[in-house]
Amino acid sequence: MGFDILSLILFLPLAGSILVLLIPKENKNLIKVASLVFSLPSLVLSGLLYYYFDHSLGAMQFQVNVPWVRSVGLFYQLGVDGISLPLVILTALLSTVSLLASWTINEKVKGYFS
């Protein structure tokens, strides 16, 4: 794939959480919908990750390696292998399912869904 799918899976829910924090707490339905809107793409992208994953390779795939703080040798590095792939998919699935399962919660919605 030609884009950084792992970073999208990682940072989309974070962006959604930040957005939810900016929504007034009185807009409970908007908070719930915004949380779901940012959770579903991670689930879809994790499905694409599985589809494009080459199970015949034993090495890390979809690697990202970007220098972060060169002066101290820090790098932003991500990758997925055969063991971590199901965990990525499970995390995306569980996040989405837990949001849907808790849709009826009406107390402290902003704190719960962010």
mmCIF file of N, CA and C in Angstrom:
data_model
loop_
_atom_site.group_PDB
_atom_site.id
_atom_site.type_symbol
_atom_site.label_atom_id
_atom_site.label_comp_id
_atom_site.label_asym_id
_atom_site.label_seq_id
_atom_site.Cartn_x
_atom_site.Cartn_y
_atom_site.Cartn_z
ATOM 1 N N MET A 1 0.840 -1.172 0.000
ATOM 2 C CA MET A 1 0.000 0.000 0.000
ATOM 3 C C MET A 1 0.888 1.238 0.000
ATOM 4 N N GLY A 2 0.391 2.308 -0.585
ATOM 5 C CA GLY A 2 1.207 3.488 -0.763
ATOM 6 C C GLY A 2 1.098 4.529 0.336
ATOM 7 N N PHE A 3 0.364 4.254 1.406
ATOM 8 C CA PHE A 3 0.252 5.254 2.468
ATOM 9 C C PHE A 3 0.480 4.582 3.819
ATOM 10 N N ASP A 4 0.636 5.376 4.820
ATOM 11 C CA ASP A 4 0.983 4.908 6.159
ATOM 12 C C ASP A 4 -0.272 4.466 6.917
ATOM 13 N N ILE A 5 -0.683 3.244 6.677
ATOM 14 C CA ILE A 5 -1.932 2.737 7.240
ATOM 15 C C ILE A 5 -1.853 2.561 8.756
ATOM 16 N N LEU A 6 -0.700 2.166 9.272
ATOM 17 C CA LEU A 6 -0.577 1.962 10.715
ATOM 18 C C LEU A 6 -0.726 3.258 11.500
ATOM 19 N N SER A 7 -0.155 4.330 10.987
ATOM 20 C CA SER A 7 -0.293 5.616 11.678
ATOM 21 C C SER A 7 -1.740 6.097 11.652
ATOM 22 N N LEU A 8 -2.440 5.841 10.551
ATOM 23 C CA LEU A 8 -3.860 6.210 10.490
ATOM 24 C C LEU A 8 -4.674 5.424 11.514
ATOM 25 N N ILE A 9 -4.416 4.121 11.604
ATOM 26 C CA ILE A 9 -5.125 3.288 12.576
ATOM 27 C C ILE A 9 -4.832 3.769 13.998
ATOM 28 N N LEU A 10 -3.616 4.201 14.227
ATOM 29 C CA LEU A 10 -3.214 4.646 15.559
ATOM 30 C C LEU A 10 -3.767 6.019 15.918
ATOM 31 N N PHE A 11 -3.702 6.963 14.978
ATOM 32 C CA PHE A 11 -3.995 8.353 15.317
ATOM 33 C C PHE A 11 -5.424 8.814 15.018
ATOM 34 N N LEU A 12 -6.188 8.088 14.210
ATOM 35 C CA LEU A 12 -7.585 8.479 13.975
ATOM 36 C C LEU A 12 -8.407 8.493 15.270
ATOM 37 N N PRO A 13 -8.345 7.446 16.083
ATOM 38 C CA PRO A 13 -9.092 7.518 17.348
ATOM 39 C C PRO A 13 -8.586 8.628 18.275
ATOM 40 N N LEU A 14 -7.302 8.901 18.241
ATOM 41 C CA LEU A 14 -6.764 9.996 19.049
ATOM 42 C C LEU A 14 -7.325 11.337 18.584
ATOM 43 N N ALA A 15 -7.380 11.526 17.274
ATOM 44 C CA ALA A 15 -7.962 12.759 16.727
ATOM 45 C C ALA A 15 -9.439 12.864 17.098
ATOM 46 N N GLY A 16 -10.150 11.741 17.041
ATOM 47 C CA GLY A 16 -11.554 11.736 17.436
ATOM 48 C C GLY A 16 -11.739 12.067 18.901
ATOM 49 N N SER A 17 -10.854 11.570 19.727
ATOM 50 C CA SER A 17 -10.929 11.860 21.154
ATOM 51 C C SER A 17 -10.706 13.341 21.438
ATOM 52 N N ILE A 18 -9.764 13.938 20.742
ATOM 53 C CA ILE A 18 -9.513 15.374 20.899
ATOM 54 C C ILE A 18 -10.728 16.173 20.426
ATOM 55 N N LEU A 19 -11.322 15.753 19.310
ATOM 56 C CA LEU A 19 -12.519 16.432 18.812
ATOM 57 C C LEU A 19 -13.669 16.332 19.814
ATOM 58 N N VAL A 20 -13.849 15.160 20.389
ATOM 59 C CA VAL A 20 -14.922 14.962 21.369
ATOM 60 C C VAL A 20 -14.719 15.873 22.576
ATOM 61 N N LEU A 21 -13.492 16.084 22.964
ATOM 62 C CA LEU A 21 -13.221 16.978 24.095
ATOM 63 C C LEU A 21 -13.608 18.422 23.792
ATOM 64 N N LEU A 22 -13.648 18.779 22.507
ATOM 65 C CA LEU A 22 -14.015 20.138 22.111
ATOM 66 C C LEU A 22 -15.527 20.342 21.975
ATOM 67 N N ILE A 23 -16.277 19.253 21.931
ATOM 68 C CA ILE A 23 -17.733 19.339 21.791
ATOM 69 C C ILE A 23 -18.345 19.614 23.167
ATOM 70 N N PRO A 24 -19.296 20.547 23.251
ATOM 71 C CA PRO A 24 -19.947 20.815 24.544
ATOM 72 C C PRO A 24 -20.639 19.559 25.086
ATOM 73 N N LYS A 25 -20.577 19.367 26.402
ATOM 74 C CA LYS A 25 -21.099 18.140 27.007
ATOM 75 C C LYS A 25 -22.608 17.984 26.865
ATOM 76 N N GLU A 26 -23.307 19.059 26.528
ATOM 77 C CA GLU A 26 -24.755 18.978 26.339
ATOM 78 C C GLU A 26 -25.122 18.258 25.040
ATOM 79 N N ASN A 27 -24.222 18.228 24.074
ATOM 80 C CA ASN A 27 -24.468 17.572 22.778
ATOM 81 C C ASN A 27 -24.109 16.090 22.859
ATOM 82 N N LYS A 28 -24.875 15.335 23.610
ATOM 83 C CA LYS A 28 -24.555 13.926 23.856
ATOM 84 C C LYS A 28 -24.560 13.093 22.578
ATOM 85 N N ASN A 29 -25.552 13.302 21.720
ATOM 86 C CA ASN A 29 -25.614 12.519 20.486
ATOM 87 C C ASN A 29 -24.458 12.843 19.556
ATOM 88 N N LEU A 30 -24.076 14.108 19.468
ATOM 89 C CA LEU A 30 -22.941 14.491 18.630
ATOM 90 C C LEU A 30 -21.649 13.871 19.149
ATOM 91 N N ILE A 31 -21.494 13.806 20.449
ATOM 92 C CA ILE A 31 -20.310 13.180 21.047
ATOM 93 C C ILE A 31 -20.249 11.706 20.668
ATOM 94 N N LYS A 32 -21.381 11.020 20.761
ATOM 95 C CA LYS A 32 -21.426 9.596 20.427
ATOM 96 C C LYS A 32 -21.141 9.364 18.949
ATOM 97 N N VAL A 33 -21.763 10.164 18.101
ATOM 98 C CA VAL A 33 -21.572 10.005 16.652
ATOM 99 C C VAL A 33 -20.132 10.318 16.260
ATOM 100 N N ALA A 34 -19.559 11.371 16.818
ATOM 101 C CA ALA A 34 -18.174 11.726 16.497
ATOM 102 C C ALA A 34 -17.222 10.608 16.914
ATOM 103 N N SER A 35 -17.460 10.013 18.064
ATOM 104 C CA SER A 35 -16.622 8.897 18.515
ATOM 105 C C SER A 35 -16.711 7.730 17.543
ATOM 106 N N LEU A 36 -17.909 7.421 17.117
ATOM 107 C CA LEU A 36 -18.102 6.313 16.185
ATOM 108 C C LEU A 36 -17.516 6.622 14.815
ATOM 109 N N VAL A 37 -17.659 7.857 14.363
ATOM 110 C CA VAL A 37 -17.135 8.256 13.049
ATOM 111 C C VAL A 37 -15.615 8.115 12.998
ATOM 112 N N PHE A 38 -14.948 8.329 14.115
ATOM 113 C CA PHE A 38 -13.496 8.183 14.127
ATOM 114 C C PHE A 38 -13.057 6.765 14.464
ATOM 115 N N SER A 39 -13.946 5.947 14.975
ATOM 116 C CA SER A 39 -13.615 4.566 15.298
ATOM 117 C C SER A 39 -13.800 3.635 14.095
ATOM 118 N N LEU A 40 -14.844 3.859 13.325
ATOM 119 C CA LEU A 40 -15.126 2.985 12.177
ATOM 120 C C LEU A 40 -14.015 2.961 11.125
ATOM 121 N N PRO A 41 -13.422 4.102 10.761
ATOM 122 C CA PRO A 41 -12.331 4.030 9.779
ATOM 123 C C PRO A 41 -11.147 3.189 10.257
ATOM 124 N N SER A 42 -10.869 3.195 11.544
ATOM 125 C CA SER A 42 -9.789 2.355 12.064
ATOM 126 C C SER A 42 -10.120 0.880 11.877
ATOM 127 N N LEU A 43 -11.381 0.533 12.060
ATOM 128 C CA LEU A 43 -11.808 -0.848 11.848
ATOM 129 C C LEU A 43 -11.674 -1.230 10.376
ATOM 130 N N VAL A 44 -12.109 -0.354 9.492
ATOM 131 C CA VAL A 44 -11.997 -0.615 8.050
ATOM 132 C C VAL A 44 -10.529 -0.708 7.638
ATOM 133 N N LEU A 45 -9.707 0.198 8.131
ATOM 134 C CA LEU A 45 -8.283 0.183 7.790
ATOM 135 C C LEU A 45 -7.588 -1.060 8.331
ATOM 136 N N SER A 46 -8.003 -1.544 9.487
ATOM 137 C CA SER A 46 -7.401 -2.774 9.998
ATOM 138 C C SER A 46 -7.809 -3.970 9.137
ATOM 139 N N GLY A 47 -9.017 -3.926 8.579
ATOM 140 C CA GLY A 47 -9.411 -4.955 7.615
ATOM 141 C C GLY A 47 -8.567 -4.901 6.357
ATOM 142 N N LEU A 48 -8.288 -3.695 5.879
ATOM 143 C CA LEU A 48 -7.393 -3.539 4.724
ATOM 144 C C LEU A 48 -5.981 -4.005 5.058
ATOM 145 N N LEU A 49 -5.553 -3.750 6.268
ATOM 146 C CA LEU A 49 -4.234 -4.198 6.711
ATOM 147 C C LEU A 49 -4.153 -5.717 6.618
ATOM 148 N N TYR A 50 -5.193 -6.401 7.061
ATOM 149 C CA TYR A 50 -5.230 -7.860 6.971
ATOM 150 C C TYR A 50 -5.244 -8.320 5.512
ATOM 151 N N TYR A 51 -6.024 -7.634 4.686
ATOM 152 C CA TYR A 51 -6.145 -8.016 3.279
ATOM 153 C C TYR A 51 -4.800 -7.921 2.556
ATOM 154 N N TYR A 52 -4.057 -6.859 2.808
ATOM 155 C CA TYR A 52 -2.788 -6.651 2.118
ATOM 156 C C TYR A 52 -1.593 -7.276 2.837
ATOM 157 N N PHE A 53 -1.804 -7.872 3.981
ATOM 158 C CA PHE A 53 -0.723 -8.497 4.732
ATOM 159 C C PHE A 53 -0.295 -9.778 4.028
ATOM 160 N N ASP A 54 1.003 -9.955 3.829
ATOM 161 C CA ASP A 54 1.548 -11.156 3.185
ATOM 162 C C ASP A 54 1.897 -12.165 4.275
ATOM 163 N N HIS A 55 1.059 -13.179 4.437
ATOM 164 C CA HIS A 55 1.241 -14.155 5.509
ATOM 165 C C HIS A 55 2.429 -15.075 5.271
ATOM 166 N N SER A 56 2.973 -15.084 4.067
ATOM 167 C CA SER A 56 4.116 -15.947 3.788
ATOM 168 C C SER A 56 5.434 -15.345 4.272
ATOM 169 N N LEU A 57 5.436 -14.079 4.606
ATOM 170 C CA LEU A 57 6.647 -13.430 5.107
ATOM 171 C C LEU A 57 6.698 -13.518 6.629
ATOM 172 N N GLY A 58 7.884 -13.694 7.145
ATOM 173 C CA GLY A 58 8.047 -13.725 8.593
ATOM 174 C C GLY A 58 8.531 -12.406 9.156
ATOM 175 N N ALA A 59 8.699 -11.436 8.298
ATOM 176 C CA ALA A 59 9.266 -10.153 8.724
ATOM 177 C C ALA A 59 8.162 -9.138 9.033
ATOM 178 N N MET A 60 8.602 -8.013 9.594
ATOM 179 C CA MET A 60 7.689 -6.898 9.845
ATOM 180 C C MET A 60 7.219 -6.329 8.508
ATOM 181 N N GLN A 61 5.971 -5.921 8.470
ATOM 182 C CA GLN A 61 5.406 -5.330 7.264
ATOM 183 C C GLN A 61 4.777 -3.984 7.606
ATOM 184 N N PHE A 62 4.507 -3.208 6.570
ATOM 185 C CA PHE A 62 3.911 -1.870 6.715
ATOM 186 C C PHE A 62 4.736 -1.005 7.672
ATOM 187 N N GLN A 63 6.032 -1.115 7.549
ATOM 188 C CA GLN A 63 6.916 -0.409 8.478
ATOM 189 C C GLN A 63 6.952 1.085 8.213
ATOM 190 N N VAL A 64 7.045 1.826 9.293
ATOM 191 C CA VAL A 64 7.211 3.276 9.264
ATOM 192 C C VAL A 64 8.417 3.567 10.143
ATOM 193 N N ASN A 65 9.356 4.320 9.623
ATOM 194 C CA ASN A 65 10.534 4.683 10.397
ATOM 195 C C ASN A 65 10.885 6.123 10.054
ATOM 196 N N VAL A 66 10.535 7.035 10.944
ATOM 197 C CA VAL A 66 10.733 8.459 10.701
ATOM 198 C C VAL A 66 11.578 9.029 11.831
ATOM 199 N N PRO A 67 12.662 9.735 11.499
ATOM 200 C CA PRO A 67 13.437 10.384 12.569
ATOM 201 C C PRO A 67 12.563 11.398 13.304
ATOM 202 N N TRP A 68 12.638 11.374 14.609
ATOM 203 C CA TRP A 68 11.811 12.255 15.417
ATOM 204 C C TRP A 68 12.673 13.338 16.054
ATOM 205 N N VAL A 69 13.602 12.958 16.900
ATOM 206 C CA VAL A 69 14.555 13.896 17.493
ATOM 207 C C VAL A 69 15.942 13.374 17.145
ATOM 208 N N ARG A 70 16.495 13.897 16.065
ATOM 209 C CA ARG A 70 17.771 13.392 15.556
ATOM 210 C C ARG A 70 18.917 13.549 16.551
ATOM 211 N N SER A 71 18.901 14.610 17.322
ATOM 212 C CA SER A 71 20.030 14.879 18.219
ATOM 213 C C SER A 71 20.219 13.787 19.275
ATOM 214 N N VAL A 72 19.151 13.121 19.650
ATOM 215 C CA VAL A 72 19.268 12.036 20.630
ATOM 216 C C VAL A 72 18.951 10.669 20.023
ATOM 217 N N GLY A 73 18.728 10.626 18.723
ATOM 218 C CA GLY A 73 18.495 9.367 18.026
ATOM 219 C C GLY A 73 17.126 8.754 18.259
ATOM 220 N N LEU A 74 16.102 9.573 18.433
ATOM 221 C CA LEU A 74 14.741 9.066 18.603
ATOM 222 C C LEU A 74 14.052 8.932 17.249
ATOM 223 N N PHE A 75 13.350 7.818 17.070
ATOM 224 C CA PHE A 75 12.633 7.552 15.834
ATOM 225 C C PHE A 75 11.189 7.178 16.147
ATOM 226 N N TYR A 76 10.296 7.571 15.249
ATOM 227 C CA TYR A 76 8.908 7.108 15.283
ATOM 228 C C TYR A 76 8.895 5.874 14.400
ATOM 229 N N GLN A 77 8.698 4.709 14.999
ATOM 230 C CA GLN A 77 8.808 3.473 14.243
ATOM 231 C C GLN A 77 7.629 2.564 14.553
ATOM 232 N N LEU A 78 6.961 2.122 13.502
ATOM 233 C CA LEU A 78 5.838 1.195 13.616
ATOM 234 C C LEU A 78 6.031 0.062 12.628
ATOM 235 N N GLY A 79 5.442 -1.060 12.926
ATOM 236 C CA GLY A 79 5.449 -2.198 12.025
ATOM 237 C C GLY A 79 4.488 -3.243 12.568
ATOM 238 N N VAL A 80 4.099 -4.161 11.729
ATOM 239 C CA VAL A 80 3.180 -5.215 12.150
ATOM 240 C C VAL A 80 3.711 -6.548 11.629
ATOM 241 N N ASP A 81 3.601 -7.584 12.472
ATOM 242 C CA ASP A 81 3.987 -8.927 12.064
ATOM 243 C C ASP A 81 2.795 -9.860 12.265
ATOM 244 N N GLY A 82 3.014 -11.144 12.075
ATOM 245 C CA GLY A 82 1.921 -12.103 12.169
ATOM 246 C C GLY A 82 1.296 -12.216 13.545
ATOM 247 N N ILE A 83 2.046 -11.879 14.583
ATOM 248 C CA ILE A 83 1.505 -11.944 15.941
ATOM 249 C C ILE A 83 0.734 -10.672 16.281
ATOM 250 N N SER A 84 1.251 -9.532 15.881
ATOM 251 C CA SER A 84 0.603 -8.268 16.243
ATOM 252 C C SER A 84 -0.588 -7.928 15.343
ATOM 253 N N LEU A 85 -0.660 -8.507 14.150
ATOM 254 C CA LEU A 85 -1.774 -8.212 13.240
ATOM 255 C C LEU A 85 -3.136 -8.536 13.853
ATOM 256 N N PRO A 86 -3.343 -9.742 14.405
ATOM 257 C CA PRO A 86 -4.657 -10.000 15.017
ATOM 258 C C PRO A 86 -4.954 -9.079 16.200
ATOM 259 N N LEU A 87 -3.917 -8.642 16.901
ATOM 260 C CA LEU A 87 -4.122 -7.743 18.035
ATOM 261 C C LEU A 87 -4.559 -6.361 17.572
ATOM 262 N N VAL A 88 -4.013 -5.901 16.453
ATOM 263 C CA VAL A 88 -4.431 -4.615 15.881
ATOM 264 C C VAL A 88 -5.895 -4.696 15.454
ATOM 265 N N ILE A 89 -6.248 -5.783 14.781
ATOM 266 C CA ILE A 89 -7.628 -5.974 14.324
ATOM 267 C C ILE A 89 -8.579 -6.086 15.518
ATOM 268 N N LEU A 90 -8.179 -6.847 16.525
ATOM 269 C CA LEU A 90 -9.012 -7.021 17.712
ATOM 270 C C LEU A 90 -9.230 -5.698 18.444
ATOM 271 N N THR A 91 -8.196 -4.884 18.521
ATOM 272 C CA THR A 91 -8.324 -3.586 19.179
ATOM 273 C C THR A 91 -9.304 -2.686 18.437
ATOM 274 N N ALA A 92 -9.193 -2.637 17.115
ATOM 275 C CA ALA A 92 -10.104 -1.806 16.321
ATOM 276 C C ALA A 92 -11.538 -2.320 16.426
ATOM 277 N N LEU A 93 -11.699 -3.631 16.393
ATOM 278 C CA LEU A 93 -13.032 -4.227 16.506
ATOM 279 C C LEU A 93 -13.633 -3.977 17.890
ATOM 280 N N LEU A 94 -12.842 -4.199 18.918
ATOM 281 C CA LEU A 94 -13.333 -4.023 20.282
ATOM 282 C C LEU A 94 -13.681 -2.566 20.572
ATOM 283 N N SER A 95 -12.908 -1.644 20.032
ATOM 284 C CA SER A 95 -13.208 -0.217 20.225
ATOM 285 C C SER A 95 -14.561 0.139 19.626
ATOM 286 N N THR A 96 -14.795 -0.314 18.412
ATOM 287 C CA THR A 96 -16.056 -0.007 17.737
ATOM 288 C C THR A 96 -17.236 -0.688 18.420
ATOM 289 N N VAL A 97 -17.075 -1.958 18.753
ATOM 290 C CA VAL A 97 -18.162 -2.701 19.401
ATOM 291 C C VAL A 97 -18.480 -2.114 20.776
ATOM 292 N N SER A 98 -17.461 -1.706 21.516
ATOM 293 C CA SER A 98 -17.722 -1.135 22.846
ATOM 294 C C SER A 98 -18.440 0.208 22.751
ATOM 295 N N LEU A 99 -18.130 0.990 21.718
ATOM 296 C CA LEU A 99 -18.867 2.239 21.515
ATOM 297 C C LEU A 99 -20.335 1.958 21.214
ATOM 298 N N LEU A 100 -20.578 0.992 20.350
ATOM 299 C CA LEU A 100 -21.961 0.655 20.002
ATOM 300 C C LEU A 100 -22.709 0.051 21.186
ATOM 301 N N ALA A 101 -22.036 -0.785 21.965
ATOM 302 C CA ALA A 101 -22.680 -1.437 23.105
ATOM 303 C C ALA A 101 -23.026 -0.449 24.209
ATOM 304 N N SER A 102 -22.308 0.648 24.271
ATOM 305 C CA SER A 102 -22.551 1.626 25.333
ATOM 306 C C SER A 102 -23.329 2.837 24.835
ATOM 307 N N TRP A 103 -23.993 2.688 23.714
ATOM 308 C CA TRP A 103 -24.727 3.802 23.099
ATOM 309 C C TRP A 103 -25.815 4.357 24.013
ATOM 310 N N THR A 104 -26.350 3.534 24.895
ATOM 311 C CA THR A 104 -27.450 3.987 25.758
ATOM 312 C C THR A 104 -26.972 4.726 27.009
ATOM 313 N N ILE A 105 -25.682 4.809 27.221
ATOM 314 C CA ILE A 105 -25.157 5.544 28.379
ATOM 315 C C ILE A 105 -25.476 7.023 28.214
ATOM 316 N N ASN A 106 -26.019 7.629 29.256
ATOM 317 C CA ASN A 106 -26.384 9.045 29.191
ATOM 318 C C ASN A 106 -25.782 9.873 30.317
ATOM 319 N N GLU A 107 -24.960 9.273 31.147
ATOM 320 C CA GLU A 107 -24.290 10.001 32.221
ATOM 321 C C GLU A 107 -22.804 10.095 31.903
ATOM 322 N N LYS A 108 -22.246 11.266 32.087
ATOM 323 C CA LYS A 108 -20.822 11.510 31.843
ATOM 324 C C LYS A 108 -20.407 11.016 30.454
ATOM 325 N N VAL A 109 -21.210 11.334 29.469
ATOM 326 C CA VAL A 109 -21.016 10.864 28.098
ATOM 327 C C VAL A 109 -19.686 11.341 27.530
ATOM 328 N N LYS A 110 -19.363 12.583 27.752
ATOM 329 C CA LYS A 110 -18.137 13.148 27.187
ATOM 330 C C LYS A 110 -16.899 12.420 27.706
ATOM 331 N N GLY A 111 -16.846 12.163 28.986
ATOM 332 C CA GLY A 111 -15.713 11.451 29.562
ATOM 333 C C GLY A 111 -15.642 10.008 29.101
ATOM 334 N N TYR A 112 -16.798 9.391 28.907
ATOM 335 C CA TYR A 112 -16.827 7.992 28.496
ATOM 336 C C TYR A 112 -16.425 7.820 27.032
ATOM 337 N N PHE A 113 -16.931 8.665 26.169
ATOM 338 C CA PHE A 113 -16.715 8.492 24.734
ATOM 339 C C PHE A 113 -15.459 9.176 24.213
ATOM 340 N N SER A 114 -14.789 9.959 25.020
ATOM 341 C CA SER A 114 -13.568 10.616 24.521
ATOM 342 C C SER A 114 -12.375 9.698 24.619
#
